[in-house]
CSV table of C-alpha atoms and ligand atoms in Angstrom, one decimal:
chain,number,residue,atom,x,y,z
A,125,MET,CA,-22.7,-17.4,-6.8
A,126,LYS,CA,-20.8,-19.7,-4.4
A,127,GLU,CA,-20.4,-19.0,-0.7
A,128,ILE,CA,-17.7,-16.4,0.0
A,129,ILE,CA,-14.5,-17.8,1.5
A,130,ILE,CA,-12.3,-15.5,3.7
A,131,ALA,CA,-8.6,-16.2,3.7
A,132,PRO,CA,-6.7,-14.4,6.5
A,133,SER,CA,-3.1,-13.7,5.4
A,134,ILE,CA,-0.6,-14.5,8.1
A,135,LEU,CA,1.7,-11.8,6.8
A,136,ALA,CA,-0.2,-9.6,9.2
A,137,ALA,CA,0.2,-11.9,12.2
A,138,ASP,CA,2.5,-11.2,15.1
A,139,MET,CA,5.7,-13.0,14.0
A,140,ALA,CA,6.9,-13.5,17.5
A,141,ASN,CA,3.6,-15.3,18.2
A,142,LEU,CA,2.8,-16.9,14.9
A,143,GLY,CA,1.5,-20.2,16.3
A,144,ARG,CA,-0.8,-18.3,18.7
A,145,ASP,CA,-2.1,-16.1,16.0
A,146,VAL,CA,-2.7,-19.0,13.6
A,147,GLU,CA,-4.6,-20.7,16.3
A,148,ALA,CA,-6.6,-17.6,16.9
A,149,VAL,CA,-8.0,-17.6,13.3
A,150,SER,CA,-8.2,-21.3,12.9
A,151,ASN,CA,-11.8,-21.4,14.1
A,152,CYS,CA,-13.0,-17.9,13.2
A,153,GLY,CA,-15.1,-18.9,10.2
A,154,ALA,CA,-12.4,-18.5,7.6
A,155,ASP,CA,-12.1,-21.6,5.4
A,156,PHE,CA,-8.6,-20.7,4.0
A,157,LEU,CA,-5.4,-19.6,5.7
A,158,HIS,CA,-3.4,-17.5,3.2
A,159,ILE,CA,0.4,-17.9,3.4
A,160,ASP,CA,2.5,-15.5,1.4
A,161,ILE,CA,5.9,-16.7,0.3
A,162,MET,CA,8.4,-14.0,-1.0
A,163,ASP,CA,11.9,-14.5,-2.3
A,164,GLY,CA,13.4,-11.0,-2.5
A,165,HIS,CA,13.6,-11.3,-6.3
A,166,PHE,CA,10.1,-11.6,-7.7
A,167,VAL,CA,9.0,-9.1,-5.0
A,168,PRO,CA,11.2,-6.8,-3.0
A,169,ASN,CA,10.6,-8.5,0.3
A,170,LEU,CA,11.3,-11.8,2.1
A,171,SER,CA,8.9,-13.9,4.2
A,172,TYR,CA,8.5,-17.6,5.0
A,173,CYS,CA,9.6,-20.9,3.6
A,174,ALA,CA,8.2,-24.5,3.5
A,175,ASP,CA,9.4,-25.1,7.1
A,176,THR,CA,7.1,-22.4,8.3
A,177,VAL,CA,4.2,-24.1,6.5
A,178,ARG,CA,5.2,-27.5,8.1
A,179,ALA,CA,5.5,-25.8,11.5
A,180,ILE,CA,2.0,-24.4,11.5
A,181,ARG,CA,0.3,-27.3,9.7
A,182,PRO,CA,-0.7,-29.1,13.0
A,183,ILE,CA,-2.3,-25.9,14.4
A,184,SER,CA,-5.0,-25.5,11.8
A,185,LYS,CA,-7.4,-27.6,9.7
A,186,GLN,CA,-8.0,-24.8,7.3
A,187,ILE,CA,-7.1,-25.1,3.6
A,188,PHE,CA,-3.6,-23.8,3.4
A,189,ASP,CA,-3.6,-21.4,0.5
A,190,VAL,CA,0.1,-20.9,-0.4
A,191,HIS,CA,0.8,-17.8,-2.5
A,192,LEU,CA,4.2,-18.1,-4.2
A,193,MET,CA,5.5,-14.7,-5.0
A,194,ILE,CA,8.8,-16.2,-6.2
A,195,GLU,CA,10.9,-16.8,-9.3
A,196,ASN,CA,11.2,-20.3,-10.6
A,197,PRO,CA,8.2,-21.7,-8.5
A,198,LYS,CA,8.6,-25.1,-10.2
A,199,ALA,CA,11.7,-25.7,-8.1
A,200,TYR,CA,9.8,-25.3,-4.8
A,201,ILE,CA,6.3,-26.7,-5.3
A,202,LYS,CA,7.2,-30.2,-4.1
A,203,SER,CA,8.6,-28.9,-0.8
A,204,PHE,CA,5.5,-26.8,-0.2
A,205,ALA,CA,3.2,-29.7,-1.1
A,206,GLU,CA,5.1,-32.0,1.3
A,207,ALA,CA,5.0,-29.3,4.0
A,208,GLY,CA,1.2,-29.3,3.9
A,209,ALA,CA,-0.1,-26.9,1.3
A,210,ASP,CA,-3.6,-27.7,0.0
A,211,LEU,CA,-3.5,-25.1,-2.8
A,212,ILE,CA,-0.4,-23.6,-4.4
A,213,THR,CA,-0.8,-20.4,-6.4
A,214,ILE,CA,2.1,-19.3,-8.7
A,215,HIS,CA,2.5,-16.0,-10.6
A,216,ALA,CA,1.9,-16.1,-14.3
A,217,GLU,CA,4.8,-13.5,-14.6
A,218,ALA,CA,7.2,-16.0,-13.1
A,219,VAL,CA,6.6,-19.1,-15.4
A,220,SER,CA,6.8,-19.7,-19.1
A,221,ASP,CA,4.5,-22.7,-19.4
A,222,LEU,CA,1.3,-22.3,-17.3
A,223,LYS,CA,-0.2,-25.6,-18.3
A,224,ASP,CA,3.0,-27.5,-17.4
A,225,ILE,CA,3.1,-25.9,-13.9
A,226,ALA,CA,-0.6,-26.6,-13.3
A,227,ASP,CA,0.0,-30.2,-14.2
A,228,LYS,CA,3.0,-30.5,-11.9
A,229,ILE,CA,1.1,-29.0,-9.0
A,230,HIS,CA,-1.8,-31.4,-9.6
A,231,SER,CA,0.5,-34.3,-9.8
A,232,LEU,CA,1.5,-33.6,-6.2
A,233,GLY,CA,-2.1,-34.0,-5.1
A,234,VAL,CA,-2.5,-30.2,-4.5
A,235,LYS,CA,-4.9,-27.7,-6.1
A,236,ALA,CA,-3.4,-25.1,-8.4
A,237,GLY,CA,-3.9,-21.4,-8.7
A,238,VAL,CA,-2.6,-18.7,-11.1
A,239,SER,CA,-2.1,-15.1,-10.0
A,240,ILE,CA,-1.4,-11.8,-11.8
A,241,LYS,CA,0.1,-8.6,-10.6
A,242,PRO,CA,-1.8,-5.3,-11.0
A,243,LYS,CA,0.0,-4.3,-14.2
A,244,THR,CA,-0.6,-7.7,-15.9
A,245,ASP,CA,-3.6,-7.8,-18.2
A,246,ALA,CA,-6.3,-10.5,-17.7
A,247,SER,CA,-5.8,-11.4,-21.4
A,248,GLU,CA,-2.3,-12.9,-20.5
A,249,ILE,CA,-4.0,-15.8,-18.7
A,250,LEU,CA,-7.4,-16.2,-20.3
A,251,ASP,CA,-6.4,-19.2,-22.4
A,252,TYR,CA,-4.9,-20.9,-19.4
A,253,ILE,CA,-7.4,-20.5,-16.5
A,254,LYS,CA,-9.1,-23.7,-17.5
A,255,TYR,CA,-6.1,-25.6,-16.2
A,256,PHE,CA,-6.4,-24.1,-12.7
A,257,ASP,CA,-8.7,-24.4,-9.7
A,258,LEU,CA,-8.2,-20.8,-8.7
A,259,VAL,CA,-7.4,-17.4,-10.3
A,260,LEU,CA,-5.9,-14.8,-8.0
A,261,VAL,CA,-6.1,-11.1,-8.9
A,262,MET,CA,-3.6,-9.0,-7.0
A,263,THR,CA,-5.3,-5.7,-5.8
A,264,VAL,CA,-2.0,-4.2,-4.5
A,265,GLU,CA,1.5,-4.5,-5.8
A,266,PRO,CA,2.7,-7.8,-4.2
A,267,GLY,CA,5.3,-7.7,-1.5
A,268,PHE,CA,3.8,-6.0,1.5
A,269,GLY,CA,0.7,-6.1,3.6
A,270,GLY,CA,-1.2,-3.0,4.7
A,271,GLN,CA,-1.4,-1.2,1.3
A,272,SER,CA,-4.5,0.4,-0.3
A,273,TYR,CA,-6.9,-1.5,-2.7
A,274,ILE,CA,-6.3,-0.5,-6.3
A,275,GLU,CA,-9.9,0.2,-7.5
A,276,ASP,CA,-8.8,-0.1,-11.2
A,277,MET,CA,-8.6,-3.9,-10.6
A,278,ASN,CA,-12.4,-4.1,-10.4
A,279,LYS,CA,-12.6,-4.3,-14.2
A,280,LYS,CA,-10.1,-7.1,-14.2
A,281,ILE,CA,-12.0,-9.1,-11.6
A,282,ALA,CA,-15.2,-8.7,-13.8
A,283,VAL,CA,-13.4,-9.9,-16.9
A,284,LEU,CA,-12.1,-12.9,-15.2
A,285,ARG,CA,-15.5,-13.6,-13.5
A,286,SER,CA,-17.1,-13.7,-16.9
A,287,ALA,CA,-14.4,-15.9,-18.4
A,288,ILE,CA,-14.8,-18.4,-15.6
A,289,ASP,CA,-18.6,-18.4,-15.9
A,290,ASP,CA,-18.2,-19.0,-19.7
A,291,LEU,CA,-16.0,-22.0,-19.0
A,292,GLY,CA,-18.6,-23.4,-16.6
A,293,LYS,CA,-15.9,-25.0,-14.5
A,294,ASP,CA,-15.4,-25.0,-10.7
A,295,ILE,CA,-12.8,-22.3,-10.5
A,296,ARG,CA,-12.5,-19.9,-7.6
A,297,LEU,CA,-11.7,-16.2,-8.1
A,298,GLU,CA,-9.6,-14.8,-5.3
A,299,VAL,CA,-8.5,-11.2,-4.6
A,300,ASP,CA,-5.6,-10.2,-2.5
A,301,GLY,CA,-4.5,-6.8,-1.0
A,302,GLY,CA,-6.1,-3.9,0.8
A,303,ILE,CA,-9.5,-5.5,1.5
A,304,LYS,CA,-11.3,-4.4,4.6
A,305,LEU,CA,-14.9,-4.3,5.8
A,306,ASP,CA,-15.5,-0.9,4.2
A,307,ASN,CA,-14.4,-1.9,0.7
A,308,ILE,CA,-15.1,-5.7,0.4
A,309,HIS,CA,-18.2,-4.9,-1.5
A,310,MET,CA,-16.1,-3.9,-4.5
A,311,PRO,CA,-14.4,-7.2,-5.3
A,312,LEU,CA,-17.6,-9.0,-4.4
A,313,GLU,CA,-19.7,-6.9,-6.7
A,314,HIS,CA,-17.3,-7.7,-9.5
A,315,GLY,CA,-17.4,-11.4,-9.0
A,316,ALA,CA,-14.6,-12.4,-6.5
A,317,ASP,CA,-15.5,-15.3,-4.2
A,318,VAL,CA,-12.3,-15.8,-2.2
A,319,ILE,CA,-11.2,-12.7,-0.2
A,320,VAL,CA,-7.7,-12.5,1.3
A,321,ALA,CA,-7.6,-10.2,4.3
A,322,GLY,CA,-4.4,-9.6,6.3
A,323,SER,CA,-4.5,-6.6,8.5
A,324,ALA,CA,-8.3,-6.5,8.5
A,325,VAL,CA,-8.5,-9.8,10.3
A,326,PHE,CA,-5.2,-10.1,12.3
A,327,LYS,CA,-5.3,-6.5,13.6
A,328,ALA,CA,-8.9,-6.8,14.7
A,329,LYS,CA,-10.0,-7.2,18.3
A,330,SER,CA,-12.3,-10.0,17.2
A,331,PRO,CA,-11.2,-11.8,14.0
A,332,ALA,CA,-14.3,-13.9,14.1
A,333,GLU,CA,-16.5,-10.9,14.1
A,334,VAL,CA,-14.7,-9.3,11.1
A,335,VAL,CA,-14.9,-12.7,9.2
A,336,ARG,CA,-18.6,-13.0,9.9
A,337,LYS,CA,-19.3,-9.4,8.8
A,338,MET,CA,-17.3,-9.9,5.6
A,339,LYS,CA,-19.2,-13.1,4.8
A,340,GLU,CA,-22.5,-11.4,5.5
A,341,THR,CA,-21.7,-8.4,3.2
A,342,LYS,CA,-24.7,-7.9,0.9
A,343,ILE,CA,-24.1,-7.0,-2.7
B,1175,LIG,C1,0.8,-8.9,-0.5
B,1175,LIG,C2,0.2,-10.2,0.0
B,1175,LIG,C3,-1.1,-10.1,0.7
B,1175,LIG,C4,-1.1,-9.3,1.9
B,1175,LIG,C5,-2.5,-8.7,2.2
B,1175,LIG,O1,1.9,-9.1,-1.3
B,1175,LIG,O2,0.1,-11.1,-1.1
B,1175,LIG,O3,-1.6,-11.4,0.9
B,1175,LIG,O4,-0.7,-10.0,3.1
B,1175,LIG,O5,-2.5,-7.9,3.3
B,1175,LIG,P1,-3.6,-6.8,3.5
B,1175,LIG,O6,-4.9,-7.4,3.6
B,1175,LIG,O7,-3.2,-6.2,4.8
B,1175,LIG,O8,-3.5,-5.8,2.4
B,1176,LIG,ZN1,-1.0,-13.1,-0.9
């Protein structure tokens, strides 16, 4: 098992002080910074754009993990790559050709991830995960921070863990939504190795302490 990576989600940051909050987690032991992009179509909410990514890029050396919850992601991947994304994750439900989009993301010099919503079965992506660097299992309905972890997703995490292990490739398995110190053991036990945490990190008095405890969780 690879070392656990924590990915604080800036959706839970103080929007009036985004730069300050990004700086506050930039050295807290989290290797990724998770940036949720929403278009009001694929999910019923709006968030940031590529200019936001460009604006915070100089503040942090973390891997910018850009989660595109948008329709037609192909039209936007170049602008996010140019703005400073290191990893771009698209939703399988939003694209018709998963290999093509993985190739396009890679051609921009960026790592590629594929994500599925809670109601999408793992079988929809099993044949395609070999084209990606990361698989993201949504553990809440995408669109909003601060929701509760859907425990039913544990089985899906386990199915994807075993598919990744069978491939023997260097593919990360990320989970996103409702993960806190008191339930992080569930995705970890089922094989996740990248943990998105929004409110758990940004609303904490000491983000560094939460990140350290998350990484030290014994399973
Ligand atoms: C939900 C987003 C998540 C969200 C997680 O659509 O993709 O990244 O910010 O927030 P918490 O950890 O608060 O559930
Ligand atoms: Zn996300």
